Coordinates of C-alpha atoms in Angstrom, one line a residue:
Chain A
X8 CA -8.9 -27.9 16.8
X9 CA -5.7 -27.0 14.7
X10 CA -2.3 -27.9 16.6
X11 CA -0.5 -25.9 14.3
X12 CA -1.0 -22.3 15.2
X13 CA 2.6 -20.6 15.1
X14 CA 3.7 -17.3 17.1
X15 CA 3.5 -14.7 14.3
X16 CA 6.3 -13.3 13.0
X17 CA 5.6 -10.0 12.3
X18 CA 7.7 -8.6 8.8
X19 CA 7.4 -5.2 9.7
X20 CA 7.8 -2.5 12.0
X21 CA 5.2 -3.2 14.6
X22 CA 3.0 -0.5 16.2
X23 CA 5.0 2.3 17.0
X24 CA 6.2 2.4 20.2
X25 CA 7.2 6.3 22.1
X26 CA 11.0 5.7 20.9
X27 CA 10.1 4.8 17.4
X28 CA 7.7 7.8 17.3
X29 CA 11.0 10.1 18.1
X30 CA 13.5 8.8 15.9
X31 CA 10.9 8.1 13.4
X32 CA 10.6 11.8 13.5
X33 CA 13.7 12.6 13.3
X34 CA 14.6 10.4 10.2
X35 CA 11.7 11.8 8.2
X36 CA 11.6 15.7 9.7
X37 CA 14.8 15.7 10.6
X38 CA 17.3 14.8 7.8
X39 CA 15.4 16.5 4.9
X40 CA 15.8 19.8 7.0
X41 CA 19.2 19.3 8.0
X42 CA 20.1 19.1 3.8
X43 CA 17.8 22.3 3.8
X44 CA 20.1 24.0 6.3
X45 CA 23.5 22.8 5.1
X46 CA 22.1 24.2 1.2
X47 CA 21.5 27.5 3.1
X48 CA 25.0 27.3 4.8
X49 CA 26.5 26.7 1.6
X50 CA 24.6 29.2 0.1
X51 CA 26.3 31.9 2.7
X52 CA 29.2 30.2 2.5
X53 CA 29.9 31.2 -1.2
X54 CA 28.6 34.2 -1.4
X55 CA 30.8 35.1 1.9
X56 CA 34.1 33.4 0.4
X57 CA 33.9 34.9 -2.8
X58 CA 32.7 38.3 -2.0
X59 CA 29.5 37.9 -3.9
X60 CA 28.1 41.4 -5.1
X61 CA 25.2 41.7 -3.6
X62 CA 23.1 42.7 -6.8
X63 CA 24.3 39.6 -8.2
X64 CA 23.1 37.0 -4.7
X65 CA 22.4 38.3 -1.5
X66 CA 23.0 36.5 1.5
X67 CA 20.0 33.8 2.5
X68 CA 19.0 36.2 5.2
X69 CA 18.4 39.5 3.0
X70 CA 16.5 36.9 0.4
X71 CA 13.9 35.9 3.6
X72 CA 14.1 39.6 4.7
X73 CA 13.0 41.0 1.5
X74 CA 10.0 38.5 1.8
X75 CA 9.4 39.1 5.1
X76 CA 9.2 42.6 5.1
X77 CA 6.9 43.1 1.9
X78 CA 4.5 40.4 3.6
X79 CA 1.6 42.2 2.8
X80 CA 1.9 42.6 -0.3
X81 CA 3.2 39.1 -1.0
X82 CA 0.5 37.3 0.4
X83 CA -2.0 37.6 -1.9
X84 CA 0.2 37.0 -4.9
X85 CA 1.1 33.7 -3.0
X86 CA -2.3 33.1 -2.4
X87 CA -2.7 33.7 -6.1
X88 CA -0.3 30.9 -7.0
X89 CA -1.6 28.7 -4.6
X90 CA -5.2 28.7 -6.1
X91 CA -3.9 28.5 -9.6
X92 CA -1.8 25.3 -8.6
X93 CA -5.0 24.0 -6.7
X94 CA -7.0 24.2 -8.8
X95 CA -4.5 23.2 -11.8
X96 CA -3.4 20.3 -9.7
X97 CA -7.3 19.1 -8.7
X98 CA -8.6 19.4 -12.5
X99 CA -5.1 17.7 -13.9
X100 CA -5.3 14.6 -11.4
X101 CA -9.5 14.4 -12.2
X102 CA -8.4 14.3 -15.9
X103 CA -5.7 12.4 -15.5
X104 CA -7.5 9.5 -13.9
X105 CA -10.2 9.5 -16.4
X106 CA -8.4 9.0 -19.2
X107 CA -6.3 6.4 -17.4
X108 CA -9.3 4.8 -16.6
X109 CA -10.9 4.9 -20.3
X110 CA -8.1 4.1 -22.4
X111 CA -7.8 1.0 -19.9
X112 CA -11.4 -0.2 -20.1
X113 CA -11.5 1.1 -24.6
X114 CA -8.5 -0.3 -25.8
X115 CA -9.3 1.2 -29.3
X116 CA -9.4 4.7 -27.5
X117 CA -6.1 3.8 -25.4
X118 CA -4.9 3.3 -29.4
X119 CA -6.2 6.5 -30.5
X120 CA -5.8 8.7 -28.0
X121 CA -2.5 7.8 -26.5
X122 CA -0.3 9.6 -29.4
X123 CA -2.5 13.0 -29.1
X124 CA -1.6 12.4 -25.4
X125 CA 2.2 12.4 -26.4
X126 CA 1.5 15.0 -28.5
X127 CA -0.1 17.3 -26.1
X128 CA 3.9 17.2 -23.8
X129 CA 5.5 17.7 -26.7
X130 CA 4.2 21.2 -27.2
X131 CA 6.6 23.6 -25.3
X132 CA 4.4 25.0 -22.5
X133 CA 5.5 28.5 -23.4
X134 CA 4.0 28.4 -26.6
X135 CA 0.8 27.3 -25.3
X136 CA 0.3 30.4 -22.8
X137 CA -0.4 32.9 -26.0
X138 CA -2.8 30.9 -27.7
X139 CA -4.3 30.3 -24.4
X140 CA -4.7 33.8 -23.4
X141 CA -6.2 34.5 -26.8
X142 CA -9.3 32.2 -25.8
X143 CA -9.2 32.3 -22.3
X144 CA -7.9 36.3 -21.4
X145 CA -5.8 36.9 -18.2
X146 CA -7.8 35.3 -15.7
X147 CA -7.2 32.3 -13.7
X148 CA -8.2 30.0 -15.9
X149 CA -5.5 30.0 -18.3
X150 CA -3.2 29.3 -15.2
X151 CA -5.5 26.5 -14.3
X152 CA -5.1 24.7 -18.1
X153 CA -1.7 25.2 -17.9
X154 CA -1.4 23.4 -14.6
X155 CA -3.6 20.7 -15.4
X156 CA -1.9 20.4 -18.7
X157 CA 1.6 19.7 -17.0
X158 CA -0.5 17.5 -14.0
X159 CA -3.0 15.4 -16.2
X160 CA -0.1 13.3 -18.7
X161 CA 2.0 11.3 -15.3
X162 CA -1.1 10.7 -14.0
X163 CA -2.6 9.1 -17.1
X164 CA 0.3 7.1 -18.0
X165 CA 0.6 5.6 -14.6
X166 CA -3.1 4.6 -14.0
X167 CA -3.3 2.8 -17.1
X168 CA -0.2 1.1 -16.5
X169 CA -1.7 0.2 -13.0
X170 CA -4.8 -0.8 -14.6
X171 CA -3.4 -3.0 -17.1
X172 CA -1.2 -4.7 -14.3
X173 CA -3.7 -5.9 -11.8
X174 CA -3.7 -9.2 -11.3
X175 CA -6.0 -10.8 -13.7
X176 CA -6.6 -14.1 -11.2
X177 CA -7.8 -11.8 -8.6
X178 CA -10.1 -10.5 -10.9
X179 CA -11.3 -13.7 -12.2
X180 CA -11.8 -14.4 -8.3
X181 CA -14.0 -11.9 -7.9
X182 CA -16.1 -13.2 -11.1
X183 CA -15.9 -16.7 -9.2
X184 CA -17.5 -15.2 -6.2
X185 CA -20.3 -13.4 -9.1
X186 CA -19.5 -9.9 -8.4
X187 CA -20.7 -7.6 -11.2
X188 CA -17.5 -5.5 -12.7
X189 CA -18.4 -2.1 -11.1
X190 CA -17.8 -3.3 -8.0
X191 CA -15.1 -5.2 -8.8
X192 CA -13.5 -2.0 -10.5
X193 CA -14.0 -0.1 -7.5
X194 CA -13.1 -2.8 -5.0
X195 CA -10.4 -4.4 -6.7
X196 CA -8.8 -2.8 -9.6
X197 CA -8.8 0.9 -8.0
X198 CA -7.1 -0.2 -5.0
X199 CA -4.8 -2.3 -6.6
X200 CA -3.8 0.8 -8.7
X201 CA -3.0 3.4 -5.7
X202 CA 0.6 2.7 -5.8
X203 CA 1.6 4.1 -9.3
X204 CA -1.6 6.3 -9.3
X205 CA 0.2 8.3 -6.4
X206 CA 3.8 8.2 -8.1
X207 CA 1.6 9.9 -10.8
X208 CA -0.1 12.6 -8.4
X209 CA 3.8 12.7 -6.7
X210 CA 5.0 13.9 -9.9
X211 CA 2.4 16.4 -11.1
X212 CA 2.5 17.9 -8.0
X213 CA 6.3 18.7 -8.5
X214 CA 5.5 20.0 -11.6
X215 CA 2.4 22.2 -10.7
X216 CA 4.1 25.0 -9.1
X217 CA 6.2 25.3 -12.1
X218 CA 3.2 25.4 -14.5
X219 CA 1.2 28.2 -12.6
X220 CA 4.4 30.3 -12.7
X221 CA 4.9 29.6 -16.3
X222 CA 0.9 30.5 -16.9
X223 CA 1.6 34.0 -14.6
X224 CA 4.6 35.0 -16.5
X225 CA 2.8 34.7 -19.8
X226 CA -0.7 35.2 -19.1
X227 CA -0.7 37.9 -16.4
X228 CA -2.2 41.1 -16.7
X229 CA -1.8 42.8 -13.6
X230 CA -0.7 41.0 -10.2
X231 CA 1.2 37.8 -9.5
X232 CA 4.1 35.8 -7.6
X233 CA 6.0 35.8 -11.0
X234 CA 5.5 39.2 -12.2
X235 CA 6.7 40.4 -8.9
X236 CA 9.6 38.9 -9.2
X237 CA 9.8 40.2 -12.6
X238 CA 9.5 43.8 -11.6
X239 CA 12.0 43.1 -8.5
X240 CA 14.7 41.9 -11.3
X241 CA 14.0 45.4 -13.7
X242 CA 14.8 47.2 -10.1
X243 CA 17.8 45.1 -9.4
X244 CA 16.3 44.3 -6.3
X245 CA 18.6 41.1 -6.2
X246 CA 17.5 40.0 -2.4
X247 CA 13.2 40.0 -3.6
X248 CA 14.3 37.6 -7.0
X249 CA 15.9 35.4 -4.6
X250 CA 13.4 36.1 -1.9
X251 CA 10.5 35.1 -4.5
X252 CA 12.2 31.9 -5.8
X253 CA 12.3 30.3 -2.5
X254 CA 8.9 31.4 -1.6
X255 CA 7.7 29.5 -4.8
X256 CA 9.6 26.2 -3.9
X257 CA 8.2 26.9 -0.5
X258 CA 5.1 26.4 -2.5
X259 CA 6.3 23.8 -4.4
X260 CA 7.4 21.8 -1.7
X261 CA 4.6 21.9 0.3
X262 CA 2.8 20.9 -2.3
X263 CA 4.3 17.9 -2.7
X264 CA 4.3 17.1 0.9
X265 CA 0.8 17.0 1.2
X266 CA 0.1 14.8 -1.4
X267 CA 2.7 12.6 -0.1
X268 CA 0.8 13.1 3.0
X269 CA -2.5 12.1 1.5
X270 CA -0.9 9.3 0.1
X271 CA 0.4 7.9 3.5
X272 CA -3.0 8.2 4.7
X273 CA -5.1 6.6 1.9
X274 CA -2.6 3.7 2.4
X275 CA -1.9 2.7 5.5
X276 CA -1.5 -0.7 4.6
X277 CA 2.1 0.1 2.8
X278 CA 3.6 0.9 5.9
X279 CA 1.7 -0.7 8.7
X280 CA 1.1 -4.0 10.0
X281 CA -1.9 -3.4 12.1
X282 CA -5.3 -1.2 10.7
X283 CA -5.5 1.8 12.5
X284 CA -8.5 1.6 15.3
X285 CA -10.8 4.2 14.4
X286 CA -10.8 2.6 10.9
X287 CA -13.7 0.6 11.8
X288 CA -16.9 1.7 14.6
X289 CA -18.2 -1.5 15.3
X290 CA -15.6 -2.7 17.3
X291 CA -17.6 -5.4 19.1
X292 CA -17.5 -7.0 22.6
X293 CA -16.4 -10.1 21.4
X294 CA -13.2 -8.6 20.2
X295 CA -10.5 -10.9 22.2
X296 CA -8.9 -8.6 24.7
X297 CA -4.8 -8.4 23.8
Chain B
X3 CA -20.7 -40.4 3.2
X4 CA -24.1 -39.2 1.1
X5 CA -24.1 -40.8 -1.9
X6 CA -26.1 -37.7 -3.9
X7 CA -24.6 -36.2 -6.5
X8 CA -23.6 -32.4 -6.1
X9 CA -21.3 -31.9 -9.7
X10 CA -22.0 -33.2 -12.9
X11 CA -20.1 -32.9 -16.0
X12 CA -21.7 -34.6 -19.4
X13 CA -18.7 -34.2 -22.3
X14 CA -17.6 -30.7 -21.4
X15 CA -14.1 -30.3 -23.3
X16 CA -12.1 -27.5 -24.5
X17 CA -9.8 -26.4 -27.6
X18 CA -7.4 -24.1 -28.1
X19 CA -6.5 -23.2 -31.3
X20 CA -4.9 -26.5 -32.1
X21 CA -4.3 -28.0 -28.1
X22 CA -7.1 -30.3 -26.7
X23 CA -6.5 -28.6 -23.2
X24 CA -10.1 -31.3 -22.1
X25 CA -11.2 -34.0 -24.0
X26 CA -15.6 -34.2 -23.9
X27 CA -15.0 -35.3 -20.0
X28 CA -18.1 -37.3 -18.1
X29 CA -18.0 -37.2 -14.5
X30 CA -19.7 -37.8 -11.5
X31 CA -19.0 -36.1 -8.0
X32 CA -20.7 -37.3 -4.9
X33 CA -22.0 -34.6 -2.0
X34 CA -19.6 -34.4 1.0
X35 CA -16.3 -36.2 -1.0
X36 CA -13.5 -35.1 -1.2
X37 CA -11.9 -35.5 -4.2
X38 CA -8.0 -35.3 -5.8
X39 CA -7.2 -34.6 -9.1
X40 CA -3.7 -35.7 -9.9
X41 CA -1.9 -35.0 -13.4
X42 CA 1.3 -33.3 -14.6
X43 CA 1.0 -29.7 -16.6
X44 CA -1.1 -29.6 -19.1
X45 CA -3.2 -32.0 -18.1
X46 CA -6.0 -29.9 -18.3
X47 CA -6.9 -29.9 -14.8
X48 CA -7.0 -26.0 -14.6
X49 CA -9.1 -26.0 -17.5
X50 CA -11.5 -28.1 -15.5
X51 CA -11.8 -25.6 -12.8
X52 CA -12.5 -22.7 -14.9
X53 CA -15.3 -24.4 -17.1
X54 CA -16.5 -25.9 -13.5
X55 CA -16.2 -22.2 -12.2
X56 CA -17.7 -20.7 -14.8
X57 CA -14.8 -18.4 -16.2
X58 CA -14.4 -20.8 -19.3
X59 CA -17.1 -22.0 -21.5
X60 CA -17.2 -25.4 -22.5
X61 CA -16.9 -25.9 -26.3
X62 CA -19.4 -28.1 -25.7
X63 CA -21.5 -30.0 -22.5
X64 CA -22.8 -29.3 -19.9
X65 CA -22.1 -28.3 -16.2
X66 CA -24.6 -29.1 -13.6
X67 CA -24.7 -28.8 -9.5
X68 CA -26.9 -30.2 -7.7
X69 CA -29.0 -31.3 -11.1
X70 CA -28.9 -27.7 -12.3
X71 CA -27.2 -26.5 -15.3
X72 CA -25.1 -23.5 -14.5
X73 CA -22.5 -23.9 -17.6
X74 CA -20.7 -20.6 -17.9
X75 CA -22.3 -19.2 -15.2
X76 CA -20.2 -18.1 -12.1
X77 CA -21.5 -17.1 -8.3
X78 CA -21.8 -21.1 -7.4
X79 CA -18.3 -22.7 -6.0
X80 CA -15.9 -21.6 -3.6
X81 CA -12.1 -21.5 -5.2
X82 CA -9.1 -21.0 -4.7
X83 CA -5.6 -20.9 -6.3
X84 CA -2.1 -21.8 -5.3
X85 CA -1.7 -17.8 -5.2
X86 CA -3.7 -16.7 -2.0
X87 CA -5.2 -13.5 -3.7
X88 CA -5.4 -11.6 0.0
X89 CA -5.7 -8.0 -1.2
X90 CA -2.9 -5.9 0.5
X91 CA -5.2 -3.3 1.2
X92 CA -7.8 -4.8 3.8
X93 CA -6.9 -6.4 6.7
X94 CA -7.3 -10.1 8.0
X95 CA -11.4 -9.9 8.9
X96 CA -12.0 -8.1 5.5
X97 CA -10.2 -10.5 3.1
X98 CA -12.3 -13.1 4.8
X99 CA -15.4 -11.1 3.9
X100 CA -14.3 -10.4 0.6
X101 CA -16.7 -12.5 -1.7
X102 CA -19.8 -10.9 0.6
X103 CA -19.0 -7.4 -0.1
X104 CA -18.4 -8.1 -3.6
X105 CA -22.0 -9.2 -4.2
X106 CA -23.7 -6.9 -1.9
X107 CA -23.1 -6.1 1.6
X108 CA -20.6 -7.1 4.7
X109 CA -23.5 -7.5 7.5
X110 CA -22.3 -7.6 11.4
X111 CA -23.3 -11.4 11.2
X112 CA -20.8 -11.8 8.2
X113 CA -18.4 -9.8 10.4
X114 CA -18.9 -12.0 13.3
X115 CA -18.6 -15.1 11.2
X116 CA -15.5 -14.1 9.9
X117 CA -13.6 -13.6 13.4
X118 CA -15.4 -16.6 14.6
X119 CA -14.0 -18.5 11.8
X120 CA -10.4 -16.6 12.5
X121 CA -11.0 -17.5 15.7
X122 CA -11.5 -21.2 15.6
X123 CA -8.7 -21.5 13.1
X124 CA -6.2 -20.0 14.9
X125 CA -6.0 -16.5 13.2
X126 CA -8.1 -14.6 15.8
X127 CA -5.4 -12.2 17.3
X128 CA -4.5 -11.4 13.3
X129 CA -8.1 -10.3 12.1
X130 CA -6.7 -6.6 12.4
X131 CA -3.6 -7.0 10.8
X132 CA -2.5 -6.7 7.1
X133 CA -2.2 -9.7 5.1
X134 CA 2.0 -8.4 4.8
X135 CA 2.0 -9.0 8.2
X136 CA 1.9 -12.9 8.3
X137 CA 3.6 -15.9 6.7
X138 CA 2.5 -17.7 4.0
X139 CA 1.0 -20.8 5.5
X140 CA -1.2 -18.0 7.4
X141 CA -2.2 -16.0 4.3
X142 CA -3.4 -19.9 2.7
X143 CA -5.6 -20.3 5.9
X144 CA -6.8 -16.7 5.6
X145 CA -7.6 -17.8 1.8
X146 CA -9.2 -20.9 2.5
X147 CA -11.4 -19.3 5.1
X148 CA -12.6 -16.4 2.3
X149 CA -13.3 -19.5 0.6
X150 CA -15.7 -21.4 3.4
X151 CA -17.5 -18.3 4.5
X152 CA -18.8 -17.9 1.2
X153 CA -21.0 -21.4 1.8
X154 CA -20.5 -22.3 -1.3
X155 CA -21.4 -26.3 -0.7
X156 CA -18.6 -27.5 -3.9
X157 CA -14.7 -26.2 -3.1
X158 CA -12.9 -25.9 -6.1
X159 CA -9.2 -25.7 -4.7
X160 CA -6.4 -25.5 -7.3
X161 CA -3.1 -26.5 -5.7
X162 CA -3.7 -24.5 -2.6
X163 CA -0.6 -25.8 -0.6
X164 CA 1.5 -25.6 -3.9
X165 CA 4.1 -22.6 -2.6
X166 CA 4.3 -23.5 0.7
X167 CA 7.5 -25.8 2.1
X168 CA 7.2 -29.3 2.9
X169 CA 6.7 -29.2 6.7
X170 CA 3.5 -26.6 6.4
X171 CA 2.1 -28.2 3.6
X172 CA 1.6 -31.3 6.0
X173 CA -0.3 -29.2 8.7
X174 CA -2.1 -27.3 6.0
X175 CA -3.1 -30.8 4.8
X176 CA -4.2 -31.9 8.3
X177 CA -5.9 -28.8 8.8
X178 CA -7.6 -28.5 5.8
X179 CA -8.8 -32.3 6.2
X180 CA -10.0 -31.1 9.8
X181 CA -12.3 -27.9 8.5
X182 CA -13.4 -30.2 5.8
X183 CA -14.8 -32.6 8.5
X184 CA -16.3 -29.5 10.4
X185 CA -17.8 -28.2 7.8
X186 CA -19.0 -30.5 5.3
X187 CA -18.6 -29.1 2.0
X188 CA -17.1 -31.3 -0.8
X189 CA -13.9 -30.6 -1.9
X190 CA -12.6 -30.7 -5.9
X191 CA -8.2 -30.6 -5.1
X192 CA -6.1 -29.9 -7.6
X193 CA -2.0 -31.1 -6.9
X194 CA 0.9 -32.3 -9.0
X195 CA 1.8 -33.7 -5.6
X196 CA 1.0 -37.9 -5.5
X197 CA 1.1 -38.4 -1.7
X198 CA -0.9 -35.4 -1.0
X199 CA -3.3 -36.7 -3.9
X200 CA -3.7 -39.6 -1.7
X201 CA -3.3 -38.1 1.8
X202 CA -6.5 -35.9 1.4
X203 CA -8.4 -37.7 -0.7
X204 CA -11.9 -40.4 -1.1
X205 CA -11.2 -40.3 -4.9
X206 CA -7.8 -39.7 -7.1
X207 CA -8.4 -39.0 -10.7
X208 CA -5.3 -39.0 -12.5
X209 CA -5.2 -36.8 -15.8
X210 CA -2.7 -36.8 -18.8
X211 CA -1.9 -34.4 -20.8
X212 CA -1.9 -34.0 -24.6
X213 CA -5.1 -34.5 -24.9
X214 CA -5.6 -33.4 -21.4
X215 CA -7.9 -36.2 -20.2
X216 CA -9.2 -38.4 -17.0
X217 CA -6.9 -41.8 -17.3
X218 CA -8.3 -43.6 -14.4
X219 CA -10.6 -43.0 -11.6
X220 CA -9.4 -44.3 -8.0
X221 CA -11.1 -44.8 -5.2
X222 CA -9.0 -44.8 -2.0
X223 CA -10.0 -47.0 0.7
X224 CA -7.4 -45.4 3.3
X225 CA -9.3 -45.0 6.7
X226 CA -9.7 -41.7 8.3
X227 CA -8.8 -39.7 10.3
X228 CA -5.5 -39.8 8.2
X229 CA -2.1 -39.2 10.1
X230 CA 1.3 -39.5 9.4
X231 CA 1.1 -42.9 9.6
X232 CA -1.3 -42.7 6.4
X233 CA 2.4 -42.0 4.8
X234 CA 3.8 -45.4 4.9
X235 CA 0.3 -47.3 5.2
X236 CA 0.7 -50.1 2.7
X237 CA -2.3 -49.4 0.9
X238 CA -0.9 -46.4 0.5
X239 CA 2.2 -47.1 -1.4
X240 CA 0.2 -49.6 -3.7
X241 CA -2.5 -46.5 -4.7
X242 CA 1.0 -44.2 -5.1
X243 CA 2.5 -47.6 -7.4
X244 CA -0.2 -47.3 -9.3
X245 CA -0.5 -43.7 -10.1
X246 CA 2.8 -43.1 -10.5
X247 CA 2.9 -45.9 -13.1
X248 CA -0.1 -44.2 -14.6
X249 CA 1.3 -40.8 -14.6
X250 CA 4.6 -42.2 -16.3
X251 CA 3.1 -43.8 -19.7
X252 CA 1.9 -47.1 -18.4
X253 CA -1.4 -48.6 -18.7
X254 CA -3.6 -48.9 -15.3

């Protein structure tokens, strides 16, 4: 037997212990919402100092008021802009890594396709939504393209780039071992490209929101988040504008988080130095006991 | 030792483009031995391992194991590289399994190999950890186990203790001549590193480069087990005299 076994020396932060758990917590939760507050409090602050008309900014709380108390009629509109971003958002990221995933394996198409790619961001958005409504009419799909259309481009760029950076002697390991290249795409190269592929999803996401309002505004016939808002401004009701603008980066926001959230789970191995338990169901009696 | 042989090669060479990275080699490599290949950049030792490996044709030759020809073909050595290649993403058990659920599927036997292997090696309380976890003489064993579990007979090892510092390099040498002893496999070892040439070794050949080429074929009579005494073991400095000299321009 080997004499040589060292004590570990574990890089990383090590299961988390109750403490860590708290202040953990309260580094991740708890800073972002204190900057949160203290924009809010500067918010008030300004529009207190300066004796802010209040058809020009209302105070934070008659922006959540105005929300609040036209609930029921908001909800739907949010739940509107929620689907459009969804869906936007799910169709963009499917596209997105497709195309990554071709023009990596067809360099010729990676040639051909990548300008018309370029292409496609440099249209202004705006522009797009008439056209669009012309083929599509006012339903949801227009919102959808326009979504998808912001979404798809990060994405692309970033899982080709992650494809065409995986590390070509771990691939030509895996054709040691004989492994055919569909499992060695799945196994290997996929994995290997999670990393940038989320920075891609991180960034659509931020963008999505934006894209379905954009698509509302110009492709809305009858009900939506942005024409509300629009109607609100007409009626210079000042407190719904401002009321509507922070329940879309609400939207936004939590966007965002939950891919960020789906990122932390799909890759635990980023930020921990033990697999989680349940990971595997044949945990085995000959497991050594710790 | 068996005197069969289990690798064959009959003038395989390689050119690129304008460099002779092989010259037509012949070679002979008996079952069980383990061999050192000893030669500065260039030498055309890599090259070796890939046609062996199968991830380079041979302009021309042949590669066979055990009498078989399997030039170009891959799916028939174990190898590794002076990089370990654990993938971040699985933990300890599963890089060990890796080559079995590349070709098909990770069984419970595999599984139980794998933290048996762990196990015997010293790893066992890591098997659920993440390869960032541990240091890098740990993440060479964890490689070199991926590498015996996939009972591949021939080990094709390409400067596996290359990164590491002097003072794990030595146990990784001892170890690696212990699991080679356990397991029986014959071992192809590529170094720039003359001692550990010697150290590990039944056989040193020494390549040079430009055309990268075999310059002489040694056979080391140092007795095993080898220890640190090996080190300073006369016989040992005249085989390092001699392939020094070789490695520096002289004749053998």
């Amino acid at each position: 037997m080997s004499g040589f076994v060292r004590p570990a020396a574990p890089r990383r932060r090590d299961r988390a212990t109750p403490e860590s758990v708290t202040r953990k917590v309260a580094r991740n939760v708890g800073v972002p919402l204190l900057s949160i507050v203290l924009l809010l409090a500067l918010w008030q602050g300004i529009v207190v100092y300066f004796h802010v008309a209040p058809y020009i900014a209302p105070r934070p709380r008659q922006a959540v008021l105005a929300v609040t108390q036209n609930w029921s009629t908001l909800w739907p509109l949010v739940l509107g802009t929620i689907r459009e971003t969804v869906y936007g958002f799910i169709a963009g990221a499917a596209l997105g890594i497709g195309l990554g995933v071709i023009m990596a394996k067809v360099p010729v198409l990676q040639r051909l396709v990548y300008p018309v790619l370029v292409l496609s961001q440099a249209v202004p958005i705006i522009a797009l939504a008439a056209p669009l409504v012309l083929i599509l009419g006012f339903s949801v799909t227009p919102k959808v393209v326009i979504v998808a259309w912001i979404v798809f481009f990060p994405v692309t760029v970033n899982v080709l780039d992650g494809l065409s950076h995986v590390d070509q002697d771990l691939v030509n390991l895996a054709r040691v071992y004989g492994a055919p290249r569909w499992r060695t795409f799945i196994q290997i190269e996929i994995p290997a490209t999670a990393t940038p592929l989320f920075s891609g999803l991180k960034i659509g996401a931020t963008y999505a929101v934006t894209g379905a309002i954009i698509g509302e505004l110009a492709a809305s016939d009858g009900s939506s988040l942005a024409l509300y808002q629009e109607h609100a401004n007409t009626n210079l009701n000042t407190a719904a504008v401002y009321g509507t603008t922070m329940l879309m980066t609400v939207i936004g926001i939590s966007w965002f988080l939950l891919v960020v959230g789906a990122e932390v789970f799909a890759t635990p191995w980023q930020r921990r130095t033990v697999a989680r338990r349940w990971r595997r169901g044949d945990r085995s009696e000959d497991e050594p006991a710790r | 030792m068996k005197a069969s042989a289990i690798l064959e090669l009959r003038d395989v060479g390689k050119v690129f483009g304008d460099t002779v990275a092989l010259e037509p080699t012949t070679l002979t490599v008996d079952e069980g031995s383990f061999v050192a290949i000893v030669g500065p950049s260039g030498c055309g030792k890599s090259t070796m391992f890939n046609i062996i490996a199968g991830l380079l044709s041979p302009d021309g030759g042949e590669v066979r194991l055990h009498d078989q020809p399997v030039t170009g073909a891959t799916g028939h050595v174990g190898y590794m590289l002076q990089k370990d290649l654990l993938v971040p993403w699985r933990t300890v058990e599963d890089n060990i399994t890796m080559a079995k659920r590349l070709t098909g599927r990770v069984s419970a036997a595999d599984r139980a190999e794998a933290r048996r292997v762990a196990r015997q090696y010293g790893l066992g309380e890591f098997l659920r950890h993440y390869p960032s976890a541990l240091s890098g003489g740990m993440r060479q064993r964890v490689a070199f186990m991926r590498t015996l579990v996939t009972h591949q007979p021939l080990l094709l090892l390409d400067e596996p203790f290359g990164a590491l510092d002097a003072q794990t390099r030595l146990e990784m040498q001892q170890w690696l001549l212990q699991v080679w002893k356990d397991t029986e496999r014959t071992v192809l070892f590529i170094t720039h590193d003359v001692d550990e040439s010697i150290f590990l070794s039944d056989r040193v050949l020494v390549m040079s480069p430009r055309p990268g080429r075999v310059v002489a074929d040694i056979v080391n009579p140092l007795a095993r087990p080898r220890t640190v005494d090996t080190l300073v073991d006369p016989q040992f400095v005249t085989i390092k005299a001699r392939i020094m000299h070789l490695l520096h321009g002289g004749d053998a």
